[in-house]
mmCIF file of C-alpha atoms in Angstrom:
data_model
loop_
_atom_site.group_PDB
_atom_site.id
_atom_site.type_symbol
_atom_site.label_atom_id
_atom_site.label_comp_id
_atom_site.label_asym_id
_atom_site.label_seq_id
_atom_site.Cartn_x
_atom_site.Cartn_y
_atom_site.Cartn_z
ATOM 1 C CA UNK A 1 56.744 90.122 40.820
ATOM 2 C CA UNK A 2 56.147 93.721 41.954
ATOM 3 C CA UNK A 3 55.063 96.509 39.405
ATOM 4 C CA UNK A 4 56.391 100.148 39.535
ATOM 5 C CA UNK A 5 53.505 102.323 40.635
ATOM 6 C CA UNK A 6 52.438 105.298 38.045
ATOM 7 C CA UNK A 7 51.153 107.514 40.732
ATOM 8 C CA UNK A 8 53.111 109.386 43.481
ATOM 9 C CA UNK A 9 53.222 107.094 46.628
ATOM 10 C CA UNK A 10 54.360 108.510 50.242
ATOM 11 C CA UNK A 11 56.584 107.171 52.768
ATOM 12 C CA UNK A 12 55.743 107.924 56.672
ATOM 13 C CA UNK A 13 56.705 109.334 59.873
ATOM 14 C CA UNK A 14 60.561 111.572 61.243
ATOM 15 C CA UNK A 15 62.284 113.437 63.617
ATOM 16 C CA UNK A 16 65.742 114.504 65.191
ATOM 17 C CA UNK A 17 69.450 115.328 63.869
ATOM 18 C CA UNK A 18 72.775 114.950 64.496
ATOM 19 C CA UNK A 19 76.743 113.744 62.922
ATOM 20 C CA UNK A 20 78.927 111.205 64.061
ATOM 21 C CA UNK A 21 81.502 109.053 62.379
ATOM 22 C CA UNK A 22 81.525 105.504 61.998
ATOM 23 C CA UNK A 23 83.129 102.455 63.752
ATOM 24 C CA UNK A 24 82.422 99.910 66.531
ATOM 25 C CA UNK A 25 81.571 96.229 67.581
ATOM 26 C CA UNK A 26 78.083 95.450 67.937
ATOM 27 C CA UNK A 27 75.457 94.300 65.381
ATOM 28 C CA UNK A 28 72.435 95.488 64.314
ATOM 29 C CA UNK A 29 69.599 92.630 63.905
ATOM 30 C CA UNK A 30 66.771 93.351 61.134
ATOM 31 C CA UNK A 31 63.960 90.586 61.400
ATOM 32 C CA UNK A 32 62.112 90.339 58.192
ATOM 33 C CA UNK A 33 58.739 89.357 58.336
ATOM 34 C CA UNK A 34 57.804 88.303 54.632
ATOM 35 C CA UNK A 35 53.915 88.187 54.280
ATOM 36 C CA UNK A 36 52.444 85.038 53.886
ATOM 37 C CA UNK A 37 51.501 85.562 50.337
ATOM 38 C CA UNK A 38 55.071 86.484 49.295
ATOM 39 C CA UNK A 39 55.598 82.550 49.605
ATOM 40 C CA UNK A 40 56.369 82.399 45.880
ATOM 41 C CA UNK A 41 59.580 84.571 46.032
ATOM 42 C CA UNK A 42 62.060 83.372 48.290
ATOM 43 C CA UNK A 43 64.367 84.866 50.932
ATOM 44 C CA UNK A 44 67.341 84.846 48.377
ATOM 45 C CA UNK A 45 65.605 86.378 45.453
ATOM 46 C CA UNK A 46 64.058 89.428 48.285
ATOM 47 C CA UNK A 47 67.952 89.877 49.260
ATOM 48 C CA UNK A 48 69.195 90.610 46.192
ATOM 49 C CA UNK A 49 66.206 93.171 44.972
ATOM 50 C CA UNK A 50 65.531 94.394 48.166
ATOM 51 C CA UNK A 51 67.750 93.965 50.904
ATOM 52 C CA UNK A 52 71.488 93.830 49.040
ATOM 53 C CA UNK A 53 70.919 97.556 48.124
ATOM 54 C CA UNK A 54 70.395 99.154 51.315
ATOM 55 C CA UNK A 55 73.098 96.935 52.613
ATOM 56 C CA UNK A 56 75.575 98.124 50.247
ATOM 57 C CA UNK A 57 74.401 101.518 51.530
ATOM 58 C CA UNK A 58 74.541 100.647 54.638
ATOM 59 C CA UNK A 59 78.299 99.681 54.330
ATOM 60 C CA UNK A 60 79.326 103.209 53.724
ATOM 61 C CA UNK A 61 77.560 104.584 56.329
ATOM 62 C CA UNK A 62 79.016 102.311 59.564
ATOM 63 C CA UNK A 63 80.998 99.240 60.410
ATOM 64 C CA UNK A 64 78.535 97.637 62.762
ATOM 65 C CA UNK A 65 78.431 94.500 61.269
ATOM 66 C CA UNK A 66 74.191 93.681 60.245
ATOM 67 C CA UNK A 67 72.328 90.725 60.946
ATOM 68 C CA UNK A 68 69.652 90.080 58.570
ATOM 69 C CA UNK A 69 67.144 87.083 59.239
ATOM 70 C CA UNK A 70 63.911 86.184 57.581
ATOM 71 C CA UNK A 71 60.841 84.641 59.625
ATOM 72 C CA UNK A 72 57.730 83.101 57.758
ATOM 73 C CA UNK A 73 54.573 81.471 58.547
ATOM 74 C CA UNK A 74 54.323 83.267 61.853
ATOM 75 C CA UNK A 75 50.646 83.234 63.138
ATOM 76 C CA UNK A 76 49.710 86.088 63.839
ATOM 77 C CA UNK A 77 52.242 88.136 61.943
ATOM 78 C CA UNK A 78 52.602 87.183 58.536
ATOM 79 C CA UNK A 79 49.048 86.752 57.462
ATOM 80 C CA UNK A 80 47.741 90.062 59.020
ATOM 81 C CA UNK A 81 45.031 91.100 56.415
ATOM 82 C CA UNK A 82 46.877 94.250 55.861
ATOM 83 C CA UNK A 83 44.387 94.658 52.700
ATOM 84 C CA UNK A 84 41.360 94.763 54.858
ATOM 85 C CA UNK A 85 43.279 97.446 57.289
ATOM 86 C CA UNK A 86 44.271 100.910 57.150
ATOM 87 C CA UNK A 87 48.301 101.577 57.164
ATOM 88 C CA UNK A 88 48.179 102.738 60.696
ATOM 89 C CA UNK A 89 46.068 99.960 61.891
ATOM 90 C CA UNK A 90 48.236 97.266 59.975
ATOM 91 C CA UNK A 91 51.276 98.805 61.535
ATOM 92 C CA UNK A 92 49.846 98.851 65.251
ATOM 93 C CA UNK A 93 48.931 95.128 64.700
ATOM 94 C CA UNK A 94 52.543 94.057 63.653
ATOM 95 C CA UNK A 95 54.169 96.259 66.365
ATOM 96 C CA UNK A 96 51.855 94.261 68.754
ATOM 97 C CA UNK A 97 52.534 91.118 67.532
ATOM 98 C CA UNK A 98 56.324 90.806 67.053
ATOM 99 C CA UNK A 99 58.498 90.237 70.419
ATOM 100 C CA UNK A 100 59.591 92.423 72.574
ATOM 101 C CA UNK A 101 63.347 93.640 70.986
ATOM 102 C CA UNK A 102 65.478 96.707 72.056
ATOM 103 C CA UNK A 103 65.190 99.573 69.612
ATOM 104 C CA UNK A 104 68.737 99.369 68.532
ATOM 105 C CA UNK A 105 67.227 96.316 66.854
ATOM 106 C CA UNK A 106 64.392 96.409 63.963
ATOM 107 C CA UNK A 107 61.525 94.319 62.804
ATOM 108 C CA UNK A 108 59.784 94.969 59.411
ATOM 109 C CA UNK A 109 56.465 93.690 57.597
ATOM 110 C CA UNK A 110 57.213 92.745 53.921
ATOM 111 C CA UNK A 111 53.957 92.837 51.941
ATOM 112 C CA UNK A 112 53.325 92.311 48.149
ATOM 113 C CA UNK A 113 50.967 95.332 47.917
ATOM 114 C CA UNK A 114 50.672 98.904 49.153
ATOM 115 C CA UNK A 115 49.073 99.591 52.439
ATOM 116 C CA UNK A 116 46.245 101.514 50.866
ATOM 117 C CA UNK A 117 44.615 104.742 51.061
ATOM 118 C CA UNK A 118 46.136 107.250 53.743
ATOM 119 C CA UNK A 119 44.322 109.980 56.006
ATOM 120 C CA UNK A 120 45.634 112.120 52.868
ATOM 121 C CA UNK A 121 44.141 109.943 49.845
ATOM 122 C CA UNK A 122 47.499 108.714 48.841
ATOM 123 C CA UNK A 123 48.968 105.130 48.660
ATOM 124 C CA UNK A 124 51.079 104.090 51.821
ATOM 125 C CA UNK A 125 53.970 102.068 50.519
ATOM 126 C CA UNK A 126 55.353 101.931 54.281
ATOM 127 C CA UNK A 127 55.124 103.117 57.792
ATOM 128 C CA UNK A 128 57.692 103.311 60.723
ATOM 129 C CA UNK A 129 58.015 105.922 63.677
ATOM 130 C CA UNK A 130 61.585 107.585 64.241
ATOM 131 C CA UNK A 131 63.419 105.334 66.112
ATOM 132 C CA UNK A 132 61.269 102.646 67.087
ATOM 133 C CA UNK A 133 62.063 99.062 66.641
ATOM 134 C CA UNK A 134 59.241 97.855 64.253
ATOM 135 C CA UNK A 135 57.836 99.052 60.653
ATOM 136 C CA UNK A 136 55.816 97.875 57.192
ATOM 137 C CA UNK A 137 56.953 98.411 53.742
ATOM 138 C CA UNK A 138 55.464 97.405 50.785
ATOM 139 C CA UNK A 139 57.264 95.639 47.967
ATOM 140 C CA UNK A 140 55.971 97.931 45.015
ATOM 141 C CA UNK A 141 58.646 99.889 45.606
ATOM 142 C CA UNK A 142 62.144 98.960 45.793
ATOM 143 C CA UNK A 143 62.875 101.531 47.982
ATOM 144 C CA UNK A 144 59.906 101.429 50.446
ATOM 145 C CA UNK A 145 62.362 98.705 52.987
ATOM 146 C CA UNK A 146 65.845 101.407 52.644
ATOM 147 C CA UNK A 147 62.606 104.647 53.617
ATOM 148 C CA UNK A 148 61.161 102.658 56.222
ATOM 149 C CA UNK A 149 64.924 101.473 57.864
ATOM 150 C CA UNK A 150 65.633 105.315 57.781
ATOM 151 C CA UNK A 151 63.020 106.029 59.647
ATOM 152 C CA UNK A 152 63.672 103.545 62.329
ATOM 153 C CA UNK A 153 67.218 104.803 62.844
ATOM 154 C CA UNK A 154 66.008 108.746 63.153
ATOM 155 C CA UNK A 155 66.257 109.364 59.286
ATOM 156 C CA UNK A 156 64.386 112.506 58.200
ATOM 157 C CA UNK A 157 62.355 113.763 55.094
ATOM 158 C CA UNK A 158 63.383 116.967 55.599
ATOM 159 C CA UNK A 159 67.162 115.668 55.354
ATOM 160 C CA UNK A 160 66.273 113.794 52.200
ATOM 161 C CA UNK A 161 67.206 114.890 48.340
ATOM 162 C CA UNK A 162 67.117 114.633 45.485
ATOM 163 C CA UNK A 163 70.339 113.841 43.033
ATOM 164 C CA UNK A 164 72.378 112.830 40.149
ATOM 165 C CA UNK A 165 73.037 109.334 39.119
ATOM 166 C CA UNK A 166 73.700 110.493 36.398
ATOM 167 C CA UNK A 167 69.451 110.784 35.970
ATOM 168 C CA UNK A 168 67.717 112.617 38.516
ATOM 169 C CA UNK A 169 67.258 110.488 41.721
ATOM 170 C CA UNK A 170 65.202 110.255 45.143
ATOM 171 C CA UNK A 171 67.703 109.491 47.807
ATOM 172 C CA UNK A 172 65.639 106.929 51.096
ATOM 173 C CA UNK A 173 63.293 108.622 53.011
ATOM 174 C CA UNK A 174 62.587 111.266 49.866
ATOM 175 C CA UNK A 175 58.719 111.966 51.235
ATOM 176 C CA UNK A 176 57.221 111.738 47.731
ATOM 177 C CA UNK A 177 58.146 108.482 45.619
ATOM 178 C CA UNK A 178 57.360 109.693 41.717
ATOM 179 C CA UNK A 179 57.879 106.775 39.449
ATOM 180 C CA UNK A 180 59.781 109.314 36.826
ATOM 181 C CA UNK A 181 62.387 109.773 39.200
ATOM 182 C CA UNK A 182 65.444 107.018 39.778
ATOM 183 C CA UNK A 183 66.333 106.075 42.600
ATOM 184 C CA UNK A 184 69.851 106.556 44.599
ATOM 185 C CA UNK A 185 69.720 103.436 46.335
ATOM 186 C CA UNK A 186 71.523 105.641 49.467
ATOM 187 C CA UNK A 187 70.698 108.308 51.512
ATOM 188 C CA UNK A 188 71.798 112.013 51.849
ATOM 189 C CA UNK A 189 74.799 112.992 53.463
ATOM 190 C CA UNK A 190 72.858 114.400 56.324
ATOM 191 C CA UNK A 191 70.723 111.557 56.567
ATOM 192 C CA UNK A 192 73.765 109.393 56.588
ATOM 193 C CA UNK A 193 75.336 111.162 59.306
ATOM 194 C CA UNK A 194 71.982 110.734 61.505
ATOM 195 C CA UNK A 195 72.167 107.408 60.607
ATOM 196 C CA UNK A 196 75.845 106.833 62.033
ATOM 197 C CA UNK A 197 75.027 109.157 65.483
ATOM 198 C CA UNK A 198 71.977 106.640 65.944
ATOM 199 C CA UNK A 199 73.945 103.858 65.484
ATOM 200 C CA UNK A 200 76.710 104.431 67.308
ATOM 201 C CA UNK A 201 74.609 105.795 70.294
ATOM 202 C CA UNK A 202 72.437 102.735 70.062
ATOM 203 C CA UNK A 203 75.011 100.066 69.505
ATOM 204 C CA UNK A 204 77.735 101.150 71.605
ATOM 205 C CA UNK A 205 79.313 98.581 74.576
#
């Protein structure tokens, strides 16, 4: 299905901080977009590698309850030509596309591949800007979805680590993926606490 990538890979875009606990009523919707060429691997088989994880995660961070639905064969969406665009330009063209949604809820691009080569020279495995309702992550990562998510809900690089588990591992939204490293499969206790201040800011009554 997807191989691990030898070389170091980057993640994209930031901002803000703050802490907050956990509890309240609404949900937060994530509309998957799966790629048109993903049609061999089906929604159930991208839950469990992909989605379950950050879920999971997700779980310990907040008790808004998360709505996860999968759309295919969306003209105009799941066959951009992301291989014949640059990351930005594939990202601009999804977060045209997709309908208008409030922030609070998130839309995300699921392609086989990376998203190529990056103002930097390095492979883009996803892009999302901090805070904002839509993103891209490639599957040749299993972590690119979890970065991307982080992103969307204020989630920082800087606020990222690395730990112990027991092997050395990147925590989501670690800039730098380096395919000798683990990974967590959640995010740093700061990150986490971002991640709960967004959410209850965003999902409150």
């Amino acid at each position: 299905m997807t191989k691990p990538l030898l070389a170091t890979l980057v993640f994209s875009m930031t901002m803000a901080f703050q802490a907050a606990p956990t509890w309240a009523a609404k949900s937060l919707v994530l509309t998957l977009y799966p790629h048109d060429e993903l049609a061999d691997i089906s929604d159930e088989k991208l839950r469990h590698d992909f989605v379950q994880p950050w879920l999971n995660e997700m779980r310990e961070i907040s008790n808004h309850s998360i709505e996860v639905i999968f759309k295919r064969n969306v003209a105009g969406i799941t066959d951009i030509p992301y291989r014949e665009m640059s990351p930005e330009d594939t990202h601009r063209t999804f977060s045209d596309a997709t309908p208008p949604q409030p922030r609070s809820n998130k839309s995300v691009l699921l392609a086989r591949d990376t998203f190529g080569i990056n103002s930097e020279g390095i492979e883009t495995v996803g892009l999302a800007k901090s805070g904002y309702a839509d993103g891209i992550a490639s599957l040749a990562t299993y972590t690119a979805l979890g970065h991307e998510l982080g992103h969307m809900m204020k989630a920082t690089h800087e606020a990222a680590e690395l730990r112990y588990n027991p092997w050395r591992c990147e925590t989501y939204v670690f800039p730098l993926r380096n395919s000798l490293r683990s990974n967590c499969y959640r995010y740093s206790d700061q990150n986490r606490a971002i991640i709960a201040d967004y959410l209850n800011n965003t999902l409150r009554d």
